[in-house]
Short mmCIF file of C-alpha atoms in Angstrom, two decimals:
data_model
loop_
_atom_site.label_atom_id
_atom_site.label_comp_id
_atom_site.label_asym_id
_atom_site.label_seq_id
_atom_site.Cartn_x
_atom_site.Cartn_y
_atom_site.Cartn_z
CA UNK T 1 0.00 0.00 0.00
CA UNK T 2 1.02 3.60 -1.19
CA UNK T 3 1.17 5.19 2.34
CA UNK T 4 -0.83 8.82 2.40
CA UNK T 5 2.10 10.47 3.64
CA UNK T 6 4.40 9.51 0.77
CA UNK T 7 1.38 10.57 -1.64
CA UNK T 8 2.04 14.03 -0.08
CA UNK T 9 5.89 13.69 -0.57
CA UNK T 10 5.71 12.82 -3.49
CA UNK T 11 4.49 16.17 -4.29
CA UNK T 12 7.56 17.53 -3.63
CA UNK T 13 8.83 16.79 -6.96
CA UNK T 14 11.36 19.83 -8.57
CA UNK T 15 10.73 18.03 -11.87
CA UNK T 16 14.80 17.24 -12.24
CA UNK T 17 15.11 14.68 -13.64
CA UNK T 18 17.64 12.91 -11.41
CA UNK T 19 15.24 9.49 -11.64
CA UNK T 20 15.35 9.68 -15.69
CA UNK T 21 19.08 10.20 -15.61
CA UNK T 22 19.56 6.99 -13.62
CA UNK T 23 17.26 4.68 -15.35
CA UNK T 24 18.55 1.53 -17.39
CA UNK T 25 15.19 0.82 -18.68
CA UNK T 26 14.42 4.39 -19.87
CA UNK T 27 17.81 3.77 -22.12
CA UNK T 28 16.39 1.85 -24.57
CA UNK T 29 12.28 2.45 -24.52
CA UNK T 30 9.86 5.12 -24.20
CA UNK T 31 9.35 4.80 -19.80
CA UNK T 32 10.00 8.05 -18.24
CA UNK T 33 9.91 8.50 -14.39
CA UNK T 34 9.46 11.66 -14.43
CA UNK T 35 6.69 11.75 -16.34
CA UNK T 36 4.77 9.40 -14.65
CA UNK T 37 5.52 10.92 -11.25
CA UNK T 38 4.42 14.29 -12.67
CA UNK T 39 1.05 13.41 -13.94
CA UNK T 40 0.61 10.88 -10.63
CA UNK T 41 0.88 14.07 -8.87
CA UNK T 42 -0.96 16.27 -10.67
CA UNK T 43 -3.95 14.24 -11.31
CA UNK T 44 -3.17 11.06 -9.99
CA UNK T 45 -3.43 9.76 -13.46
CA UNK T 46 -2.59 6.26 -14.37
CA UNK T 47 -1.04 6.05 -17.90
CA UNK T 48 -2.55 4.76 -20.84
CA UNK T 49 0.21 2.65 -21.97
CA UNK T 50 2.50 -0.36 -20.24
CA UNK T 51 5.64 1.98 -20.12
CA UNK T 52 5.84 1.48 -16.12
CA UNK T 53 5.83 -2.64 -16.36
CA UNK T 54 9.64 -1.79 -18.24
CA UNK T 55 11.05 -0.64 -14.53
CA UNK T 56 13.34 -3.48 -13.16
CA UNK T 57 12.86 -2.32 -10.01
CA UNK T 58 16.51 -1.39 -9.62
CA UNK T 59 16.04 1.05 -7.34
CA UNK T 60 18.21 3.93 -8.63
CA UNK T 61 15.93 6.93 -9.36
CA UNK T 62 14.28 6.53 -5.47
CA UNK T 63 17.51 5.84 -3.73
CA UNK T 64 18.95 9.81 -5.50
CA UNK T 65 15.73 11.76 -6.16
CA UNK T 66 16.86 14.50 -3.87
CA UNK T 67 13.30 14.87 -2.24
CA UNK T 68 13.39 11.73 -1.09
CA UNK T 69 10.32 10.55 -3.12
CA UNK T 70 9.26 7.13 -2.79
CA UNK T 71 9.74 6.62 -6.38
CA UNK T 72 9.84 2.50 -7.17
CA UNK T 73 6.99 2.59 -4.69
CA UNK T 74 4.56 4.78 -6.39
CA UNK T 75 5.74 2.46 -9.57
CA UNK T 76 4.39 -0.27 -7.98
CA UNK T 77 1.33 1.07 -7.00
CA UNK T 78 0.53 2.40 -10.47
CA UNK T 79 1.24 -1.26 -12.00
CA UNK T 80 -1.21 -3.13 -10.01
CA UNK T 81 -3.95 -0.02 -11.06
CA UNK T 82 -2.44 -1.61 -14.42
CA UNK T 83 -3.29 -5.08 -13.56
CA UNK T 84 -6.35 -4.29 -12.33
CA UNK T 85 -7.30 -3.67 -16.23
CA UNK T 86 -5.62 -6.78 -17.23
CA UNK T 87 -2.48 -8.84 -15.97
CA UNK T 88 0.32 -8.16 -18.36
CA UNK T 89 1.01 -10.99 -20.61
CA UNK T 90 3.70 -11.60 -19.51
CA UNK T 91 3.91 -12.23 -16.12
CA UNK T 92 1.28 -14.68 -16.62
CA UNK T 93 3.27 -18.07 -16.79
CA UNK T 94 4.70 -17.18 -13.81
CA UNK T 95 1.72 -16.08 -12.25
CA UNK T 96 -0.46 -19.76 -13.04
CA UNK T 97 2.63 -21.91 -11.97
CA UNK T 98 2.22 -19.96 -8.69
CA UNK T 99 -1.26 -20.83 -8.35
CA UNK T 100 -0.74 -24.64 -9.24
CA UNK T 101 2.04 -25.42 -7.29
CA UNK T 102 2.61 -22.69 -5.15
CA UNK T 103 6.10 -22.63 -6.73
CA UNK T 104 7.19 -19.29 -9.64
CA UNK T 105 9.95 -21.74 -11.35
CA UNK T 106 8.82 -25.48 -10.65
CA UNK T 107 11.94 -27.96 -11.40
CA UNK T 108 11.85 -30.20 -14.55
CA UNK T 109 13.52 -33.38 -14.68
CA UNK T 110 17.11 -32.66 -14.83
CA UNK T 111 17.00 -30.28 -11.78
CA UNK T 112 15.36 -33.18 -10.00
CA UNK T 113 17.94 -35.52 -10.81
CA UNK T 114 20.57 -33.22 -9.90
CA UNK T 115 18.94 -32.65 -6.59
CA UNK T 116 19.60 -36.03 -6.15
CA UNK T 117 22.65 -36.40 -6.91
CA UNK T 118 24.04 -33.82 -4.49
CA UNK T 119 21.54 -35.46 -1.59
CA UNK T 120 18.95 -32.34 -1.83
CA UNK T 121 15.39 -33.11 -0.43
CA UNK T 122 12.55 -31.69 -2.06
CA UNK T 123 10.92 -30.24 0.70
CA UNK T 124 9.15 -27.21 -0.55
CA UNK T 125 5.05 -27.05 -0.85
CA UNK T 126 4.62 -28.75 -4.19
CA UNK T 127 5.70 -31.35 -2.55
CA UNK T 128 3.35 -31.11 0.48
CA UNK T 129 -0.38 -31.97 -0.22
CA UNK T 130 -1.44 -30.56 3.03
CA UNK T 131 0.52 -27.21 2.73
CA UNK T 132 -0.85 -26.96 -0.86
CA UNK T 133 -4.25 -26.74 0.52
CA UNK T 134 -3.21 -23.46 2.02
CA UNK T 135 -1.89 -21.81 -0.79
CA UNK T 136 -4.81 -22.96 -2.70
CA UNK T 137 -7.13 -21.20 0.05
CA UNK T 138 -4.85 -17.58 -0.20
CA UNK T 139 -5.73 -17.99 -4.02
CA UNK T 140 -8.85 -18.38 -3.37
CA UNK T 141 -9.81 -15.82 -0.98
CA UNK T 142 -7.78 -13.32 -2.73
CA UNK T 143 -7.47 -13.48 -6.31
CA UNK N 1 18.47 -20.56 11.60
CA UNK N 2 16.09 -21.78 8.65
CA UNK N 3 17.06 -21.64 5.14
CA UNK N 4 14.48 -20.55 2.75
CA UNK N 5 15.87 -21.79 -0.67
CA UNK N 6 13.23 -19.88 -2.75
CA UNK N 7 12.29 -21.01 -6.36
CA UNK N 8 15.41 -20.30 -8.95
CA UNK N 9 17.87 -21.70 -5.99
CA UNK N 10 16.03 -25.67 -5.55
CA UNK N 11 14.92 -25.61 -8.98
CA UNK N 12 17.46 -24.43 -11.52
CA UNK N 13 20.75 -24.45 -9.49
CA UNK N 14 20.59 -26.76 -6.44
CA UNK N 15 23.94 -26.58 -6.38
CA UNK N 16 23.59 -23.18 -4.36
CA UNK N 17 21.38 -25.05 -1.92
CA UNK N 18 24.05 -27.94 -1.35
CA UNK N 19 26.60 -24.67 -0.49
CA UNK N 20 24.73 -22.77 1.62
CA UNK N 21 23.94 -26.26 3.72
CA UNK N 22 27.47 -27.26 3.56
CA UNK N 23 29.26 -23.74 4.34
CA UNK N 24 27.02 -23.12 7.18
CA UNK N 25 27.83 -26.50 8.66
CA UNK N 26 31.47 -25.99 8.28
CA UNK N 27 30.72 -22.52 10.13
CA UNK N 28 29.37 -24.34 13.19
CA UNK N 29 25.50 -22.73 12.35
CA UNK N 30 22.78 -24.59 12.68
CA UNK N 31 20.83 -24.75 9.55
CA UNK N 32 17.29 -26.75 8.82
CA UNK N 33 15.27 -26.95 5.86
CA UNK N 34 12.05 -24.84 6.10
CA UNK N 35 9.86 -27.47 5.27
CA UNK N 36 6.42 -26.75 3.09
CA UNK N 37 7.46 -23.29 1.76
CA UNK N 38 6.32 -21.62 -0.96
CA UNK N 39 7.64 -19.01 -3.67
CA UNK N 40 8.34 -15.94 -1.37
CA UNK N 41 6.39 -14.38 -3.89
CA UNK N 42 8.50 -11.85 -5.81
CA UNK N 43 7.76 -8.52 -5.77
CA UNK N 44 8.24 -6.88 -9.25
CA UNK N 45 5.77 -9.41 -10.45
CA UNK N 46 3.13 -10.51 -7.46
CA UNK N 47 3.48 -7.24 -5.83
CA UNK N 48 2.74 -5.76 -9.20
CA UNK N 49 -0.19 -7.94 -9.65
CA UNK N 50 -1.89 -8.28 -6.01
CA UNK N 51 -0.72 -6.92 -3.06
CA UNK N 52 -2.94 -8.84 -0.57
CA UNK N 53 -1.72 -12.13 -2.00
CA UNK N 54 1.92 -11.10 -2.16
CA UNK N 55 1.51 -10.29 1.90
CA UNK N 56 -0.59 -13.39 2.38
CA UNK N 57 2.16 -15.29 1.04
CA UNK N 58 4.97 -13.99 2.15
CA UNK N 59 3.87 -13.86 6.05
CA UNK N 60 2.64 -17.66 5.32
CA UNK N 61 6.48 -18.62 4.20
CA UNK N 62 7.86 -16.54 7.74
CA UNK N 63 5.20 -17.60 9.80
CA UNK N 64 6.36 -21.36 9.46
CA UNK N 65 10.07 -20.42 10.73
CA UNK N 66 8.25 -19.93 14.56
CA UNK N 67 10.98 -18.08 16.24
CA UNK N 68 14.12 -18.93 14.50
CA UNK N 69 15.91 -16.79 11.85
CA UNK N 70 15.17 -16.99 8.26
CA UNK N 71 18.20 -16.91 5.65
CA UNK N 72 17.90 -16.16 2.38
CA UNK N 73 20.41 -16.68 -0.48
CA UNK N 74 18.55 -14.80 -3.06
CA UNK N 75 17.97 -10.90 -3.32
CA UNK N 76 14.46 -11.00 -4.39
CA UNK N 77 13.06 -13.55 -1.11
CA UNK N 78 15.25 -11.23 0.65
CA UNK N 79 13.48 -8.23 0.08
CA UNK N 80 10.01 -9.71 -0.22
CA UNK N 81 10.58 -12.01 3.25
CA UNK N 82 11.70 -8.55 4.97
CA UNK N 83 9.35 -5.92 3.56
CA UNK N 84 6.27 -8.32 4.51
CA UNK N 85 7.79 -8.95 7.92
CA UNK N 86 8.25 -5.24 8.68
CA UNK N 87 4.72 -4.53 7.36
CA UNK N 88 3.40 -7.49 9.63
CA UNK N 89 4.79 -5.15 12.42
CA UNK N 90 7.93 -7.67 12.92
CA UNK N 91 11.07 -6.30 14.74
CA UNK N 92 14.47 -7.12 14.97
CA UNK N 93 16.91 -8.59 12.28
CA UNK N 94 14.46 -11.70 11.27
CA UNK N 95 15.62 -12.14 7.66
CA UNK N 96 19.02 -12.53 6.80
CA UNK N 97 20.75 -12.44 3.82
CA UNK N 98 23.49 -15.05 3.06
CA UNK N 99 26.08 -12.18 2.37
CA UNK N 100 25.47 -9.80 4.91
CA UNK N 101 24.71 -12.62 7.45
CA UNK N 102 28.18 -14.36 6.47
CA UNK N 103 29.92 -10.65 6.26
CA UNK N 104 28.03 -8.81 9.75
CA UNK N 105 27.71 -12.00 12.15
CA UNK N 106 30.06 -14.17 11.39
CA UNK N 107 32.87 -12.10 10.30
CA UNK N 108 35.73 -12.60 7.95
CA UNK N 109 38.59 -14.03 10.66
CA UNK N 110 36.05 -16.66 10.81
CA UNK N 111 35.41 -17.36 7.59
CA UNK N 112 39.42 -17.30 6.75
CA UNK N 113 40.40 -19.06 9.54
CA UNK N 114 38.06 -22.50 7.83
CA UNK N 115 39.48 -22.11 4.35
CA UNK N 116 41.41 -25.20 3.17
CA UNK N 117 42.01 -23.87 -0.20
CA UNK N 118 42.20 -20.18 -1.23
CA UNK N 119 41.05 -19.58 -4.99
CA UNK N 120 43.57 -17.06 -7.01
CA UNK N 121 40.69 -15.92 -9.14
CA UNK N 122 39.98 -12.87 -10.89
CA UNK N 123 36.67 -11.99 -10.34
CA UNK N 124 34.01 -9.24 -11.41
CA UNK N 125 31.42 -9.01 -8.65
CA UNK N 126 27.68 -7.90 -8.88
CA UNK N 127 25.97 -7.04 -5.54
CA UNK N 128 21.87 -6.74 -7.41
CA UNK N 129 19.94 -4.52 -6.64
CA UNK N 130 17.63 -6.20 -4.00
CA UNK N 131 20.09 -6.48 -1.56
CA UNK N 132 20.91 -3.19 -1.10
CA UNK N 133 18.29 -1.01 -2.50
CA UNK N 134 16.20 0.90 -1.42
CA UNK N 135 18.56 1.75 1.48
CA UNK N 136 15.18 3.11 3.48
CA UNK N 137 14.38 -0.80 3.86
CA UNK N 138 17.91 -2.98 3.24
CA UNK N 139 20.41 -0.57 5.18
CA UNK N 140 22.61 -3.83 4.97
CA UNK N 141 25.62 -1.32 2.91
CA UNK N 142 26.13 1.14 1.00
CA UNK N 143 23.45 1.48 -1.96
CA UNK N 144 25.81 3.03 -4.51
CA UNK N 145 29.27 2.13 -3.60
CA UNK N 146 28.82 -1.43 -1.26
CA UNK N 147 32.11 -3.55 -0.41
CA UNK N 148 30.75 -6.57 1.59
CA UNK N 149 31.18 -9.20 -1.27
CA UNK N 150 34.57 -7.63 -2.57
CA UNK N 151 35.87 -8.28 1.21
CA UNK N 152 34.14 -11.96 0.80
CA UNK N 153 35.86 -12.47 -2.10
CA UNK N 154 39.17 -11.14 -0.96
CA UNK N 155 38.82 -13.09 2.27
CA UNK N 156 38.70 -16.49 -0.03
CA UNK N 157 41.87 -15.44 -1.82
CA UNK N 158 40.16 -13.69 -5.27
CA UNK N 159 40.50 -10.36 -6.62
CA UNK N 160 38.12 -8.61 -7.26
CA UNK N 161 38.06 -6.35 -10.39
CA UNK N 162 36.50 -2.65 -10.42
CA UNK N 163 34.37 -2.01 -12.93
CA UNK N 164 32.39 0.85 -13.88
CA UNK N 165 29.24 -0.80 -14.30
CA UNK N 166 29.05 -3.00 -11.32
CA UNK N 167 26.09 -1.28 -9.55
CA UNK N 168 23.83 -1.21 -12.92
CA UNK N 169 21.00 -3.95 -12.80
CA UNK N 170 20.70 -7.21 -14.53
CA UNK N 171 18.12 -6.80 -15.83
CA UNK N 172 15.91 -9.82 -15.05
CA UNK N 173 14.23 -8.18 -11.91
CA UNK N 174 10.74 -6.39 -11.39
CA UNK N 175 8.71 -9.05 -13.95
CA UNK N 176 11.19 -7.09 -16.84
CA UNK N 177 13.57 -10.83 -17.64
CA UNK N 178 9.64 -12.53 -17.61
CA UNK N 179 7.64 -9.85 -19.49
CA UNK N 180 10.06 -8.18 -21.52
CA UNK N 181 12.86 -10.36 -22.99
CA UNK N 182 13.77 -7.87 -25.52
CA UNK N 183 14.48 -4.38 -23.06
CA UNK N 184 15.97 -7.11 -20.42
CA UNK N 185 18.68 -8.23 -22.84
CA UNK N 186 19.30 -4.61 -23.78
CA UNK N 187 20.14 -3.40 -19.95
CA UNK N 188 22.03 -6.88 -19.54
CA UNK N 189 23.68 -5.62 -22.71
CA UNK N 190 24.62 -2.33 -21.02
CA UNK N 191 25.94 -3.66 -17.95
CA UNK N 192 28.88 -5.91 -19.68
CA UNK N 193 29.80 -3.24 -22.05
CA UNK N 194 33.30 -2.98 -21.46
CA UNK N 195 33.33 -5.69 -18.97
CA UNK N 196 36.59 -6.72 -17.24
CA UNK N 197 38.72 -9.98 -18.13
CA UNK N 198 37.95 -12.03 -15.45
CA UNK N 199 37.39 -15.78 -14.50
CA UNK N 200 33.97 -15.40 -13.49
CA UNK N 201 31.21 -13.15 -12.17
CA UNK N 202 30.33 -13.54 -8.43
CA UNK N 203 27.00 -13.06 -7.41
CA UNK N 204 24.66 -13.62 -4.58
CA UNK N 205 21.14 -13.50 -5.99
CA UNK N 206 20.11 -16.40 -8.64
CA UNK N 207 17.77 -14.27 -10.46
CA UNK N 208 21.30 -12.41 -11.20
CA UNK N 209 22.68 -15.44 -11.85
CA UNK N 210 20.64 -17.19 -14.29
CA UNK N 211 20.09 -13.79 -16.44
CA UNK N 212 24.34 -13.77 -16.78
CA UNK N 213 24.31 -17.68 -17.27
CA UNK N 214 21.44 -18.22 -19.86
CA UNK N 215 21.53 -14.81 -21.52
CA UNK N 216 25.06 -13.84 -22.35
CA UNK N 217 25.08 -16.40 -25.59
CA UNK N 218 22.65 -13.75 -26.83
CA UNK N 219 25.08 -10.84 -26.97
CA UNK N 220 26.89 -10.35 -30.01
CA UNK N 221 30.39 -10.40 -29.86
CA UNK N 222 30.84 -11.33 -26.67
CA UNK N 223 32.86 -14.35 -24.91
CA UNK N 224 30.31 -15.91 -22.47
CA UNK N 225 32.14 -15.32 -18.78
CA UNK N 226 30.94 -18.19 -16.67
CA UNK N 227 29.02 -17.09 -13.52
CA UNK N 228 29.12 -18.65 -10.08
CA UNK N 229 26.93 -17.90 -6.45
CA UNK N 230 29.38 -16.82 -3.62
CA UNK N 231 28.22 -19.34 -2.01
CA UNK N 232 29.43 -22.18 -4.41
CA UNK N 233 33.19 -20.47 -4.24
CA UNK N 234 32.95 -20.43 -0.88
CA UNK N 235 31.70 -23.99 -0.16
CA UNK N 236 34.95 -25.06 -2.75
CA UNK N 237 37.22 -22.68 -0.49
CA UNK N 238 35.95 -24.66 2.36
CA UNK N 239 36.88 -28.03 1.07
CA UNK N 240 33.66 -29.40 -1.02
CA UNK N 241 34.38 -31.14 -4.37
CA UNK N 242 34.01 -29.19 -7.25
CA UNK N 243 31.73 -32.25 -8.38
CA UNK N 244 29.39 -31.01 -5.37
CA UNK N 245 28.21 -27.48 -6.83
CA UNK N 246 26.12 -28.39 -9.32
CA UNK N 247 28.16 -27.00 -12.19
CA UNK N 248 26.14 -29.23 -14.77
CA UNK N 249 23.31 -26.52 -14.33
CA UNK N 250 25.16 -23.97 -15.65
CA UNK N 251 25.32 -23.22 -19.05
CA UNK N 252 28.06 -20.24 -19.72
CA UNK N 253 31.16 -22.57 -17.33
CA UNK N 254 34.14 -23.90 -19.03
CA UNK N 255 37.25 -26.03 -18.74
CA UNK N 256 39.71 -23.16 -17.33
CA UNK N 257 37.44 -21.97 -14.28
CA UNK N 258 36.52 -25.66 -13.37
CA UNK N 259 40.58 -26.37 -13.63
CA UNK N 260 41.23 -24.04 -11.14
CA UNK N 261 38.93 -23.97 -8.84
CA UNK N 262 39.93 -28.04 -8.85
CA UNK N 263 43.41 -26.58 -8.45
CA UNK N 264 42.89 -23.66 -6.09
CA UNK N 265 46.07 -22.41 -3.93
CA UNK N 266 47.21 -23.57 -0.59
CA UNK N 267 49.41 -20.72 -0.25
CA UNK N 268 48.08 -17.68 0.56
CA UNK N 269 47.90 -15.65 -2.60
#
């Protein structure tokens, strides 16, 4: 959750450009911080376009933005007002393997076989009826 | 302690998990398994997606450590494990971080004083972002200029090789190596661009580590640099066969890095 008081910091914005200047992602597509962070303020606007999904969440622009502004956070927030609309593409895989075996990147056979051969339990809860139940009920209640 | 392996660690390079297992125990820490986890979930793609679940989830996978600590080997559980704990209103140092744990607590007399064979390599180190970003929330080192895994490094007998790039990302985190394969290939692209000649690239996150293993062969021009966990160097420093790290699962190794890490130094270099 986008706490109110970083809402009101984030209003503190001089507009310069400090986040853009430190952005990988902004390199090579059309994602602009600033932008974003300047119509968020203004009009708490959520953009049009998927430009905010291309932030690796590096951390950069909020860790020197010289106000301080929360500025991965507010990132965030606006994506899931994005997935709201519709869950990016994307992220989907990952997203239904979650949801089937409570596990992002379930092993495939050679994994398995190599956490055999170095004496590696599987232990986690796709392995675990009973614990699956749980995740299945989070799902459930939440999705 | 409790180790929570996370997904990328068990499931595409369990040769991690048979480190961090095997240089804890040499360490004289306690370590168990925690049993019935699930994916911690990460945040640049379930906290992008749902927020409830991504809690929900998250404070499932802590509550089941009871009142032991939790250690992590991967930036991304890291961060998710701790932000949910501090939002659960959780205090005190609960999550740890392999690196900072092995660097902070146990110190790198310790850690020297249990090598049996110090590893002469030359080696570019990458920190990710997760572990030390944002500062508000990590505050584990420095977020721009960190030197925690040069000194683990150093401490094993490498040397570790400046380069200007060293803090850029990835480019596999926040849903952008899932989503975007394209833009995350670009930034990967940026980050080697004048890379160092080294033996490998250390890192501590496995997100990190499978974007440098699987993804370099898709940069033109460019001489795949094999890419190890600290924690495999370490558990080799410590005395574990090189047989024992899982190498098979990774794609970008070859014959020269596997020689001498087989080979290592008994001398101090």
């Amino acid at each position: 959750m986008l706490k109110d008081e970083e809402i009101v910091r984030s209003k503190s914005c001089i507009q310069c450009g400090t986040c853009v200047a430190s952005c990988y992602s902004s390199r090579d597509t059309a994602l602009s911080v600033r932008k974003i962070i300047n119509d968020f303020i203004k009009t708490g606007k959520i953009p049009e376009d998927e430009t905010a999904l291309y932030c690796s969440t590096c951390y950069s622009c909020q860790e020197r933005c010289p106000r301080g502004i929360q500025i991965t956070e507010i990132l965030f927030h606006i994506r899931r007002r994005l997935a709201e609309r519709e869950i990016p593409e994307g992220l989907m895989p990952f997203y239904n393997s979650l949801k089937r075996y409570g596990i992002g990147v379930p092993p495939e056979e050679q994994h398995l076989k190599l956490r055999e051969k170095l004496g590696l339990e599987n232990y986690s809860v796709q392995f675990r009826k009973e614990d699956m139940k749980e995740i299945r009920e989070i799902f459930r209640r939440l999705k | 302690m409790v180790f929570f392996p996370g997904c990328v660690i068990p499931n595409r390079y369990p040769g991690v998990e048979k480190a961090v297992f095997f240089t804890m125990e040499k360490l004289g820490i306690k370590l168990k398994p925690l049993e019935g986890y699930s994916c911690c979930p990460p945040p640049g793609i379930m906290r992008s997606i749902n927020e409830e679940l991504w809690y929900e989830l998250a404070v499932r996978n802590i509550g089941l450590s009871g009142d032991l600590e939790v250690l992590t080997a991967c930036n991304g559980c890291f961060s998710t494990l701790q932000d949910a704990y501090s939002i659960s209103g959780g205090k005190g140092n609960k999550i740890r971080h392999y690196a900072e744990f092995l660097f902070r607590d146990v110190g790198l007399e310790k850690i020297r004083e249990k090598v049996k064979k110090f590893l002469p390599l030359r080696v570019a180190v990458h920190y990710g972002c997760h572990l030390v970003r944002s500062s508000t929330y990590r505050n584990v080192d420095s977020p721009e200029n960190p030197v925690m895994i040069d000194r683990l490094v150093e401490t094993i007998g490498c040397e570790s090789v400046y380069y200007r790039t060293r803090m850029v990302c990835c480019g596999a985190g926040g849903g952008v190596g899932a989503g975007f394969r394209d833009l995350s290939l670009k930034i990967l692209r940026r980050k080697m661009e004048n890379f160092p000649n080294v033996d490998c690239i250390v890192v501590v996150c496995p997100l990190c580590l499978r974007q440098f293993d699987t993804r370099q062969k898709d940069l033109d021009s460019h001489r795949p640099i094999p890419v190890l966990h600290y924690a495999q160097l370490l558990a080799v420093a410590f005395g574990l066969d090189v047989d024992q790290i899982g190498l098979e699962a990774h794609s970008t190794m070859n014959d020269d890095l596997i020689n001498k890490l087989i080979k290592g130094d008994a001398e101090e270099v």
